[in-house]
């Protein structure tokens, strides 16, 4: 009898040890940072394979700042990202150095499902497959993983629901820690990001990919387990008590324009607005990013202010007055676009438009 019990226990422990050696996949979600590429966080997949004694991370967010014409390609929507592989411990050290927390959620997959995901990742890592054309909202590190999960996990059960919020709302939530970055996003991105999105679309953000995978089910349980911190001893993040935000800056500028009545300051401000309008127009016409299309900021951040600037040095007073009236109407139309929620806006746009309104009103009274 004792011999039979010993054999049963031996077989059970052997099976248990074998089961523990099966490959495991877990989702890694990285905390946000202050650098522009880290403000929205990051995500990757960890694959532990005891059979091969490997612990690696598949990362869809690899890009190279040294790419020729990097900024032009990025702004033009023609920058390629790629899938990369890195050692897990090396990756963790990098995030510990940056003081950014890493959260892990083990995926509750069968051996068959795990093998299929690993095969898919290895296929995507082939040199001919690892590069993809980056899209700010539609093709990034988070959406690439979302598509792998929803398309390659058999019997996954996930139904998207409405968020009743827009892309812009979520982008503003994250970028408020960097007010000037937030200002730039709201200036450059058009009305295409002002539609309400569902939770599948929301998974362009790593935090919400993590959250939605807890709602998805497979094998009669949640696909992703609860998050656990991999770096529990990180120092608390320091927060700034005061920042010169765009809103404060442009409010001061408005007061300086109205009270100072400096012709040089007015003309400089007009030229800067016109230059901003040229950049927006170029993005709208030539960028492949759909997010920059239909940008109604061109109504107030208008390249035609170059004409207004030139007319200041001519004797065409009637033309100048007519032109100022036209630009004034554009500003009023802008307010209509904002209040009708056709396109969202940054709070700092209000003092800018107030300044332009005052300048055009002053030019209408030119003698």
mmCIF file of C-alpha atoms in Angstrom:
data_model
loop_
_atom_site.group_PDB
_atom_site.id
_atom_site.type_symbol
_atom_site.label_atom_id
_atom_site.label_comp_id
_atom_site.label_asym_id
_atom_site.label_seq_id
_atom_site.Cartn_x
_atom_site.Cartn_y
_atom_site.Cartn_z
ATOM 1 C CA UNK A 1 0.000 0.000 0.000
ATOM 2 C CA UNK A 2 2.803 2.406 0.907
ATOM 3 C CA UNK A 3 4.545 1.534 -2.332
ATOM 4 C CA UNK A 4 1.407 2.374 -4.354
ATOM 5 C CA UNK A 5 0.998 5.703 -2.540
ATOM 6 C CA UNK A 6 4.666 6.505 -3.204
ATOM 7 C CA UNK A 7 4.229 5.730 -6.928
ATOM 8 C CA UNK A 8 1.099 7.889 -7.140
ATOM 9 C CA UNK A 9 2.833 10.790 -5.373
ATOM 10 C CA UNK A 10 5.877 10.404 -7.602
ATOM 11 C CA UNK A 11 3.758 10.434 -10.763
ATOM 12 C CA UNK A 12 1.767 13.432 -9.523
ATOM 13 C CA UNK A 13 4.900 15.440 -8.680
ATOM 14 C CA UNK A 14 6.417 14.530 -12.056
ATOM 15 C CA UNK A 15 3.300 15.690 -13.896
ATOM 16 C CA UNK A 16 3.182 18.857 -11.808
ATOM 17 C CA UNK A 17 6.824 19.622 -12.538
ATOM 18 C CA UNK A 18 6.249 19.008 -16.247
ATOM 19 C CA UNK A 19 3.191 21.275 -16.239
ATOM 20 C CA UNK A 20 5.169 24.013 -14.567
ATOM 21 C CA UNK A 21 7.712 23.835 -17.368
ATOM 22 C CA UNK A 22 5.160 24.727 -20.028
ATOM 23 C CA UNK A 23 5.691 28.110 -21.744
ATOM 24 C CA UNK A 24 3.855 31.063 -20.208
ATOM 25 C CA UNK A 25 2.769 34.337 -21.779
ATOM 26 C CA UNK A 26 2.056 37.496 -19.846
ATOM 27 C CA UNK A 27 1.139 41.038 -20.741
ATOM 28 C CA UNK A 28 3.493 43.761 -19.566
ATOM 29 C CA UNK A 29 2.127 47.281 -19.102
ATOM 30 C CA UNK A 30 4.645 50.062 -18.536
ATOM 31 C CA UNK A 31 3.904 53.186 -16.560
ATOM 32 C CA UNK A 32 3.782 56.553 -18.269
ATOM 33 C CA UNK A 33 6.767 58.888 -18.445
ATOM 34 C CA UNK A 34 7.399 62.556 -19.186
ATOM 35 C CA UNK A 35 9.225 62.016 -22.493
ATOM 36 C CA UNK A 36 6.944 62.575 -25.489
ATOM 37 C CA UNK A 37 7.124 58.916 -26.563
ATOM 38 C CA UNK A 38 6.363 57.720 -23.005
ATOM 39 C CA UNK A 39 3.435 59.948 -22.033
ATOM 40 C CA UNK A 40 0.853 57.335 -23.047
ATOM 41 C CA UNK A 41 2.716 54.373 -21.561
ATOM 42 C CA UNK A 42 3.856 51.229 -23.315
ATOM 43 C CA UNK A 43 3.022 47.537 -23.570
ATOM 44 C CA UNK A 44 4.758 44.313 -24.583
ATOM 45 C CA UNK A 45 4.492 40.531 -24.247
ATOM 46 C CA UNK A 46 6.686 38.418 -22.001
ATOM 47 C CA UNK A 47 7.258 34.808 -23.074
ATOM 48 C CA UNK A 48 8.861 32.410 -20.589
ATOM 49 C CA UNK A 49 9.892 29.133 -22.181
ATOM 50 C CA UNK A 50 11.532 26.699 -19.711
ATOM 51 C CA UNK A 51 12.147 24.151 -22.496
ATOM 52 C CA UNK A 52 14.520 26.592 -24.169
ATOM 53 C CA UNK A 53 15.568 28.329 -20.946
ATOM 54 C CA UNK A 54 14.499 31.725 -22.332
ATOM 55 C CA UNK A 55 12.684 34.697 -20.824
ATOM 56 C CA UNK A 56 12.148 37.286 -23.538
ATOM 57 C CA UNK A 57 9.947 40.273 -24.312
ATOM 58 C CA UNK A 58 8.275 40.909 -27.676
ATOM 59 C CA UNK A 59 8.095 44.657 -28.185
ATOM 60 C CA UNK A 60 6.124 46.222 -31.073
ATOM 61 C CA UNK A 61 7.245 49.757 -30.145
ATOM 62 C CA UNK A 62 10.783 49.839 -31.558
ATOM 63 C CA UNK A 63 11.795 52.884 -33.595
ATOM 64 C CA UNK A 64 15.108 54.550 -34.396
ATOM 65 C CA UNK A 65 15.686 58.280 -33.820
ATOM 66 C CA UNK A 66 18.631 57.978 -36.233
ATOM 67 C CA UNK A 67 16.335 57.145 -39.132
ATOM 68 C CA UNK A 68 17.088 59.604 -41.968
ATOM 69 C CA UNK A 69 14.567 62.462 -41.946
ATOM 70 C CA UNK A 70 12.990 61.025 -38.782
ATOM 71 C CA UNK A 71 10.780 64.021 -37.938
ATOM 72 C CA UNK A 72 9.607 64.466 -41.531
ATOM 73 C CA UNK A 73 8.715 60.778 -41.827
ATOM 74 C CA UNK A 74 6.989 60.785 -38.448
ATOM 75 C CA UNK A 75 4.920 63.890 -39.211
ATOM 76 C CA UNK A 76 4.173 62.627 -42.707
ATOM 77 C CA UNK A 77 2.900 59.264 -41.468
ATOM 78 C CA UNK A 78 5.664 57.382 -43.271
ATOM 79 C CA UNK A 79 7.726 56.127 -40.354
ATOM 80 C CA UNK A 80 8.107 52.388 -39.852
ATOM 81 C CA UNK A 81 8.128 50.805 -36.410
ATOM 82 C CA UNK A 82 9.180 47.216 -35.871
ATOM 83 C CA UNK A 83 8.764 44.231 -33.627
ATOM 84 C CA UNK A 84 11.843 43.616 -31.496
ATOM 85 C CA UNK A 85 12.934 41.006 -28.960
ATOM 86 C CA UNK A 86 14.849 41.803 -25.793
ATOM 87 C CA UNK A 87 15.926 39.963 -22.681
ATOM 88 C CA UNK A 88 13.378 40.320 -19.889
ATOM 89 C CA UNK A 89 15.852 41.139 -17.108
ATOM 90 C CA UNK A 90 17.687 43.669 -19.273
ATOM 91 C CA UNK A 91 14.377 45.338 -20.118
ATOM 92 C CA UNK A 92 13.355 45.489 -16.457
ATOM 93 C CA UNK A 93 16.632 47.157 -15.478
ATOM 94 C CA UNK A 94 16.013 49.875 -18.066
ATOM 95 C CA UNK A 95 12.601 50.741 -16.640
ATOM 96 C CA UNK A 96 13.920 50.630 -13.096
ATOM 97 C CA UNK A 97 16.581 53.151 -14.139
ATOM 98 C CA UNK A 98 13.857 55.381 -15.646
ATOM 99 C CA UNK A 99 11.791 55.019 -12.458
ATOM 100 C CA UNK A 100 8.811 53.683 -14.411
ATOM 101 C CA UNK A 101 6.698 50.897 -12.940
ATOM 102 C CA UNK A 102 6.074 47.678 -14.876
ATOM 103 C CA UNK A 103 2.894 45.648 -14.342
ATOM 104 C CA UNK A 104 2.496 41.998 -15.329
ATOM 105 C CA UNK A 105 -0.665 39.992 -16.049
ATOM 106 C CA UNK A 106 -0.385 36.317 -16.839
ATOM 107 C CA UNK A 107 -2.632 35.217 -19.703
ATOM 108 C CA UNK A 108 -4.800 32.205 -18.910
ATOM 109 C CA UNK A 109 -4.211 30.259 -22.093
ATOM 110 C CA UNK A 110 -4.204 26.550 -22.796
ATOM 111 C CA UNK A 111 -0.986 24.957 -24.051
ATOM 112 C CA UNK A 112 -2.425 24.898 -27.561
ATOM 113 C CA UNK A 113 -3.385 28.578 -27.427
ATOM 114 C CA UNK A 114 0.006 29.520 -25.972
ATOM 115 C CA UNK A 115 1.819 27.653 -28.735
ATOM 116 C CA UNK A 116 -0.277 29.377 -31.395
ATOM 117 C CA UNK A 117 0.491 32.841 -29.995
ATOM 118 C CA UNK A 118 4.220 32.063 -29.815
ATOM 119 C CA UNK A 119 4.148 30.766 -33.393
ATOM 120 C CA UNK A 120 2.391 33.955 -34.470
ATOM 121 C CA UNK A 121 4.972 36.142 -32.723
ATOM 122 C CA UNK A 122 7.825 34.217 -34.316
ATOM 123 C CA UNK A 123 6.177 34.636 -37.709
ATOM 124 C CA UNK A 124 5.789 38.381 -37.171
ATOM 125 C CA UNK A 125 9.426 38.606 -36.087
ATOM 126 C CA UNK A 126 10.720 37.328 -39.407
ATOM 127 C CA UNK A 127 12.761 40.048 -41.188
ATOM 128 C CA UNK A 128 10.154 40.408 -43.918
ATOM 129 C CA UNK A 129 7.300 40.813 -41.395
ATOM 130 C CA UNK A 130 8.703 42.705 -38.414
ATOM 131 C CA UNK A 131 8.304 46.231 -39.847
ATOM 132 C CA UNK A 132 4.934 47.985 -39.941
ATOM 133 C CA UNK A 133 3.780 51.467 -40.851
ATOM 134 C CA UNK A 134 3.133 53.328 -37.601
ATOM 135 C CA UNK A 135 -0.254 54.924 -37.014
ATOM 136 C CA UNK A 136 -0.764 57.087 -33.931
ATOM 137 C CA UNK A 137 -4.162 55.632 -33.031
ATOM 138 C CA UNK A 138 -4.548 52.622 -35.305
ATOM 139 C CA UNK A 139 -1.131 50.919 -35.547
ATOM 140 C CA UNK A 140 1.018 51.101 -32.438
ATOM 141 C CA UNK A 141 2.532 48.813 -29.811
ATOM 142 C CA UNK A 142 -0.833 48.380 -28.106
ATOM 143 C CA UNK A 143 -3.097 47.860 -31.128
ATOM 144 C CA UNK A 144 -0.678 45.313 -32.605
ATOM 145 C CA UNK A 145 -1.024 43.174 -29.476
ATOM 146 C CA UNK A 146 -4.783 43.725 -29.394
ATOM 147 C CA UNK A 147 -5.033 42.329 -32.916
ATOM 148 C CA UNK A 148 -2.888 39.313 -32.050
ATOM 149 C CA UNK A 149 -5.130 38.499 -29.083
ATOM 150 C CA UNK A 150 -8.471 39.019 -30.811
ATOM 151 C CA UNK A 151 -7.478 37.323 -34.079
ATOM 152 C CA UNK A 152 -5.236 34.466 -32.942
ATOM 153 C CA UNK A 153 -6.648 33.249 -29.627
ATOM 154 C CA UNK A 154 -9.244 30.586 -30.352
ATOM 155 C CA UNK A 155 -12.596 30.830 -28.563
ATOM 156 C CA UNK A 156 -11.900 34.259 -27.108
ATOM 157 C CA UNK A 157 -15.066 36.029 -26.014
ATOM 158 C CA UNK A 158 -14.948 39.810 -26.158
ATOM 159 C CA UNK A 159 -17.668 42.295 -27.092
ATOM 160 C CA UNK A 160 -16.685 45.973 -27.385
ATOM 161 C CA UNK A 161 -18.861 48.535 -25.638
ATOM 162 C CA UNK A 162 -19.278 52.263 -26.162
ATOM 163 C CA UNK A 163 -17.093 54.606 -24.110
ATOM 164 C CA UNK A 164 -19.119 57.768 -24.894
ATOM 165 C CA UNK A 165 -15.805 59.612 -25.062
ATOM 166 C CA UNK A 166 -13.578 60.696 -27.936
ATOM 167 C CA UNK A 167 -9.979 59.975 -28.807
ATOM 168 C CA UNK A 168 -9.180 63.592 -27.915
ATOM 169 C CA UNK A 169 -10.665 63.211 -24.432
ATOM 170 C CA UNK A 170 -8.393 60.268 -23.642
ATOM 171 C CA UNK A 171 -5.351 61.944 -25.179
ATOM 172 C CA UNK A 172 -5.985 65.032 -23.040
ATOM 173 C CA UNK A 173 -6.318 62.903 -19.908
ATOM 174 C CA UNK A 174 -2.816 61.520 -20.415
ATOM 175 C CA UNK A 175 -1.056 64.588 -21.805
ATOM 176 C CA UNK A 176 -2.225 67.021 -19.115
ATOM 177 C CA UNK A 177 1.026 66.256 -17.243
ATOM 178 C CA UNK A 178 2.860 67.970 -20.122
ATOM 179 C CA UNK A 179 0.741 71.066 -20.951
ATOM 180 C CA UNK A 180 2.811 72.199 -23.950
ATOM 181 C CA UNK A 181 2.718 68.705 -25.437
ATOM 182 C CA UNK A 182 -1.051 68.668 -24.908
ATOM 183 C CA UNK A 183 -1.269 72.077 -26.591
ATOM 184 C CA UNK A 184 0.642 70.734 -29.606
ATOM 185 C CA UNK A 185 -1.579 67.664 -29.909
ATOM 186 C CA UNK A 186 -4.763 69.720 -29.847
ATOM 187 C CA UNK A 187 -3.290 72.110 -32.404
ATOM 188 C CA UNK A 188 -2.049 69.482 -34.865
ATOM 189 C CA UNK A 189 -4.836 66.888 -34.689
ATOM 190 C CA UNK A 190 -8.075 67.560 -36.515
ATOM 191 C CA UNK A 191 -11.731 66.735 -36.071
ATOM 192 C CA UNK A 192 -11.252 63.077 -37.071
ATOM 193 C CA UNK A 193 -10.296 62.328 -33.441
ATOM 194 C CA UNK A 194 -13.489 63.878 -32.070
ATOM 195 C CA UNK A 195 -15.771 60.919 -32.702
ATOM 196 C CA UNK A 196 -16.926 58.700 -29.853
ATOM 197 C CA UNK A 197 -15.011 55.429 -29.755
ATOM 198 C CA UNK A 198 -15.685 51.927 -28.439
ATOM 199 C CA UNK A 199 -13.508 49.896 -26.072
ATOM 200 C CA UNK A 200 -11.829 48.008 -28.912
ATOM 201 C CA UNK A 201 -10.607 51.304 -30.373
ATOM 202 C CA UNK A 202 -9.719 52.468 -26.873
ATOM 203 C CA UNK A 203 -7.113 49.713 -26.654
ATOM 204 C CA UNK A 204 -4.724 51.975 -28.553
ATOM 205 C CA UNK A 205 -3.740 52.990 -25.008
ATOM 206 C CA UNK A 206 -1.756 50.332 -23.094
ATOM 207 C CA UNK A 207 -3.586 50.883 -19.795
ATOM 208 C CA UNK A 208 -6.920 50.172 -21.453
ATOM 209 C CA UNK A 209 -5.556 47.138 -23.317
ATOM 210 C CA UNK A 210 -4.704 45.745 -19.894
ATOM 211 C CA UNK A 211 -8.131 46.655 -18.525
ATOM 212 C CA UNK A 212 -10.108 45.235 -21.442
ATOM 213 C CA UNK A 213 -8.198 41.932 -21.427
ATOM 214 C CA UNK A 214 -9.473 41.406 -17.895
ATOM 215 C CA UNK A 215 -12.999 41.652 -19.332
ATOM 216 C CA UNK A 216 -12.323 39.259 -22.216
ATOM 217 C CA UNK A 217 -12.858 35.586 -21.413
ATOM 218 C CA UNK A 218 -11.299 32.394 -22.682
ATOM 219 C CA UNK A 219 -11.545 28.842 -21.359
ATOM 220 C CA UNK A 220 -14.398 30.030 -19.103
ATOM 221 C CA UNK A 221 -12.281 32.565 -17.215
ATOM 222 C CA UNK A 222 -10.841 36.043 -17.639
ATOM 223 C CA UNK A 223 -8.129 36.124 -20.287
ATOM 224 C CA UNK A 224 -5.768 38.246 -18.175
ATOM 225 C CA UNK A 225 -5.139 37.917 -14.459
ATOM 226 C CA UNK A 226 -4.832 40.816 -12.051
ATOM 227 C CA UNK A 227 -1.866 43.138 -12.382
ATOM 228 C CA UNK A 228 1.169 42.671 -10.179
ATOM 229 C CA UNK A 229 4.024 45.143 -9.786
ATOM 230 C CA UNK A 230 7.411 43.943 -10.945
ATOM 231 C CA UNK A 231 9.270 46.898 -9.385
ATOM 232 C CA UNK A 232 7.728 47.358 -5.920
ATOM 233 C CA UNK A 233 10.563 49.494 -4.535
ATOM 234 C CA UNK A 234 10.544 52.403 -6.974
ATOM 235 C CA UNK A 235 10.892 55.906 -5.570
ATOM 236 C CA UNK A 236 7.717 58.055 -5.663
ATOM 237 C CA UNK A 237 7.498 60.279 -8.726
ATOM 238 C CA UNK A 238 8.197 63.958 -8.152
ATOM 239 C CA UNK A 239 5.515 66.386 -9.274
ATOM 240 C CA UNK A 240 6.029 70.022 -10.139
ATOM 241 C CA UNK A 241 3.993 72.485 -8.058
ATOM 242 C CA UNK A 242 3.771 75.164 -10.774
ATOM 243 C CA UNK A 243 4.243 75.252 -14.508
ATOM 244 C CA UNK A 244 4.103 77.997 -17.069
ATOM 245 C CA UNK A 245 1.253 76.463 -19.016
ATOM 246 C CA UNK A 246 0.227 77.618 -22.498
ATOM 247 C CA UNK A 247 -2.969 79.080 -21.057
ATOM 248 C CA UNK A 248 -1.088 81.257 -18.543
ATOM 249 C CA UNK A 249 1.497 82.276 -21.143
ATOM 250 C CA UNK A 250 -1.068 83.362 -23.733
ATOM 251 C CA UNK A 251 -3.183 85.157 -21.129
ATOM 252 C CA UNK A 252 -0.131 87.241 -20.219
ATOM 253 C CA UNK A 253 0.527 87.796 -23.926
ATOM 254 C CA UNK A 254 -3.056 88.990 -24.446
ATOM 255 C CA UNK A 255 -2.663 91.536 -21.642
ATOM 256 C CA UNK A 256 0.691 92.666 -23.083
ATOM 257 C CA UNK A 257 -0.840 93.128 -26.548
ATOM 258 C CA UNK A 258 -3.855 95.081 -25.337
ATOM 259 C CA UNK A 259 -2.106 97.263 -22.781
ATOM 260 C CA UNK A 260 1.244 97.635 -24.496
ATOM 261 C CA UNK A 261 -0.127 98.221 -27.998
ATOM 262 C CA UNK A 262 3.343 97.477 -29.339
ATOM 263 C CA UNK A 263 3.300 97.353 -33.142
ATOM 264 C CA UNK A 264 6.337 95.071 -33.181
ATOM 265 C CA UNK A 265 4.732 92.634 -30.719
ATOM 266 C CA UNK A 266 1.466 92.606 -32.685
ATOM 267 C CA UNK A 267 3.227 91.941 -35.983
ATOM 268 C CA UNK A 268 5.473 89.270 -34.465
ATOM 269 C CA UNK A 269 2.478 87.520 -32.944
ATOM 270 C CA UNK A 270 0.647 87.652 -36.291
ATOM 271 C CA UNK A 271 3.609 86.114 -38.133
ATOM 272 C CA UNK A 272 3.979 83.314 -35.563
ATOM 273 C CA UNK A 273 0.276 82.450 -35.929
ATOM 274 C CA UNK A 274 0.663 82.438 -39.724
ATOM 275 C CA UNK A 275 3.688 80.117 -39.478
ATOM 276 C CA UNK A 276 1.653 77.761 -37.278
ATOM 277 C CA UNK A 277 -1.067 77.814 -39.899
ATOM 278 C CA UNK A 278 1.425 76.882 -42.630
ATOM 279 C CA UNK A 279 2.579 73.875 -40.594
ATOM 280 C CA UNK A 280 -1.007 72.735 -40.000
ATOM 281 C CA UNK A 281 -1.849 73.189 -43.691
ATOM 282 C CA UNK A 282 1.198 71.178 -44.800
ATOM 283 C CA UNK A 283 0.274 68.376 -42.385
ATOM 284 C CA UNK A 284 -3.317 68.370 -43.602
ATOM 285 C CA UNK A 285 -2.341 68.273 -47.282
ATOM 286 C CA UNK A 286 0.653 65.937 -47.225
ATOM 287 C CA UNK A 287 0.597 63.755 -44.114
ATOM 288 C CA UNK A 288 -0.667 60.185 -44.340
ATOM 289 C CA UNK A 289 -1.867 60.364 -40.719
ATOM 290 C CA UNK A 290 -5.692 60.445 -40.812
ATOM 291 C CA UNK A 291 -5.645 62.116 -37.382
ATOM 292 C CA UNK A 292 -4.436 65.434 -38.833
ATOM 293 C CA UNK A 293 -7.195 65.698 -41.437
ATOM 294 C CA UNK A 294 -10.158 68.110 -41.280
ATOM 295 C CA UNK A 295 -8.384 70.454 -38.903
ATOM 296 C CA UNK A 296 -10.612 73.457 -38.214
ATOM 297 C CA UNK A 297 -7.822 75.159 -36.283
ATOM 298 C CA UNK A 298 -6.924 76.594 -39.676
ATOM 299 C CA UNK A 299 -9.827 79.001 -39.190
ATOM 300 C CA UNK A 300 -7.895 80.904 -36.516
ATOM 301 C CA UNK A 301 -4.323 79.632 -36.934
ATOM 302 C CA UNK A 302 -4.482 80.841 -40.496
ATOM 303 C CA UNK A 303 -1.623 81.163 -43.022
ATOM 304 C CA UNK A 304 -3.468 84.161 -44.464
ATOM 305 C CA UNK A 305 -2.191 86.223 -41.547
ATOM 306 C CA UNK A 306 0.907 86.642 -43.692
ATOM 307 C CA UNK A 307 -1.307 88.771 -45.935
ATOM 308 C CA UNK A 308 -2.495 90.749 -42.916
ATOM 309 C CA UNK A 309 1.136 91.304 -41.920
ATOM 310 C CA UNK A 310 2.044 92.532 -45.419
ATOM 311 C CA UNK A 311 -0.948 94.887 -45.585
ATOM 312 C CA UNK A 312 0.302 96.682 -42.460
ATOM 313 C CA UNK A 313 3.070 98.199 -44.605
ATOM 314 C CA UNK A 314 0.836 99.362 -47.470
ATOM 315 C CA UNK A 315 -1.612 102.196 -48.075
ATOM 316 C CA UNK A 316 -4.425 99.767 -49.009
ATOM 317 C CA UNK A 317 -6.482 100.619 -45.955
ATOM 318 C CA UNK A 318 -9.849 99.492 -47.349
ATOM 319 C CA UNK A 319 -8.435 96.124 -48.399
ATOM 320 C CA UNK A 320 -6.818 95.768 -44.986
ATOM 321 C CA UNK A 321 -10.113 96.539 -43.229
ATOM 322 C CA UNK A 322 -11.991 94.068 -45.434
ATOM 323 C CA UNK A 323 -9.394 91.406 -44.807
ATOM 324 C CA UNK A 324 -9.506 92.033 -41.038
ATOM 325 C CA UNK A 325 -13.303 91.632 -41.161
ATOM 326 C CA UNK A 326 -12.888 88.304 -42.957
ATOM 327 C CA UNK A 327 -10.406 87.043 -40.338
ATOM 328 C CA UNK A 328 -12.735 88.218 -37.594
ATOM 329 C CA UNK A 329 -15.527 86.112 -39.094
ATOM 330 C CA UNK A 330 -13.150 83.125 -39.178
ATOM 331 C CA UNK A 331 -12.545 83.510 -35.445
ATOM 332 C CA UNK A 332 -16.274 83.700 -34.736
ATOM 333 C CA UNK A 333 -16.771 80.567 -36.846
ATOM 334 C CA UNK A 334 -14.074 78.880 -34.751
ATOM 335 C CA UNK A 335 -16.113 79.457 -31.605
ATOM 336 C CA UNK A 336 -19.089 77.879 -33.382
ATOM 337 C CA UNK A 337 -16.990 74.813 -34.242
ATOM 338 C CA UNK A 338 -15.906 74.461 -30.624
ATOM 339 C CA UNK A 339 -19.300 74.936 -29.023
ATOM 340 C CA UNK A 340 -20.992 72.572 -31.479
ATOM 341 C CA UNK A 341 -18.324 69.954 -30.609
ATOM 342 C CA UNK A 342 -17.311 69.473 -34.230
ATOM 343 C CA UNK A 343 -13.709 69.716 -33.018
ATOM 344 C CA UNK A 344 -12.234 69.925 -29.556
ATOM 345 C CA UNK A 345 -9.845 72.617 -28.441
ATOM 346 C CA UNK A 346 -7.169 73.405 -25.908
ATOM 347 C CA UNK A 347 -7.961 75.968 -23.229
ATOM 348 C CA UNK A 348 -4.957 78.007 -24.379
ATOM 349 C CA UNK A 349 -6.635 78.593 -27.744
ATOM 350 C CA UNK A 350 -9.097 80.993 -26.055
ATOM 351 C CA UNK A 351 -6.603 83.758 -25.147
ATOM 352 C CA UNK A 352 -4.913 83.293 -28.545
ATOM 353 C CA UNK A 353 -8.211 83.818 -30.350
ATOM 354 C CA UNK A 354 -9.037 86.729 -28.048
ATOM 355 C CA UNK A 355 -5.719 88.335 -29.029
ATOM 356 C CA UNK A 356 -6.405 87.793 -32.727
ATOM 357 C CA UNK A 357 -9.929 89.137 -32.305
ATOM 358 C CA UNK A 358 -8.563 92.327 -30.721
ATOM 359 C CA UNK A 359 -5.870 92.703 -33.425
ATOM 360 C CA UNK A 360 -8.382 92.333 -36.257
ATOM 361 C CA UNK A 361 -10.814 94.684 -34.547
ATOM 362 C CA UNK A 362 -8.023 97.243 -34.253
ATOM 363 C CA UNK A 363 -7.116 96.802 -37.919
ATOM 364 C CA UNK A 364 -10.747 97.324 -38.943
ATOM 365 C CA UNK A 365 -10.489 100.760 -37.336
ATOM 366 C CA UNK A 366 -7.318 101.683 -39.229
ATOM 367 C CA UNK A 367 -7.256 105.263 -40.467
#
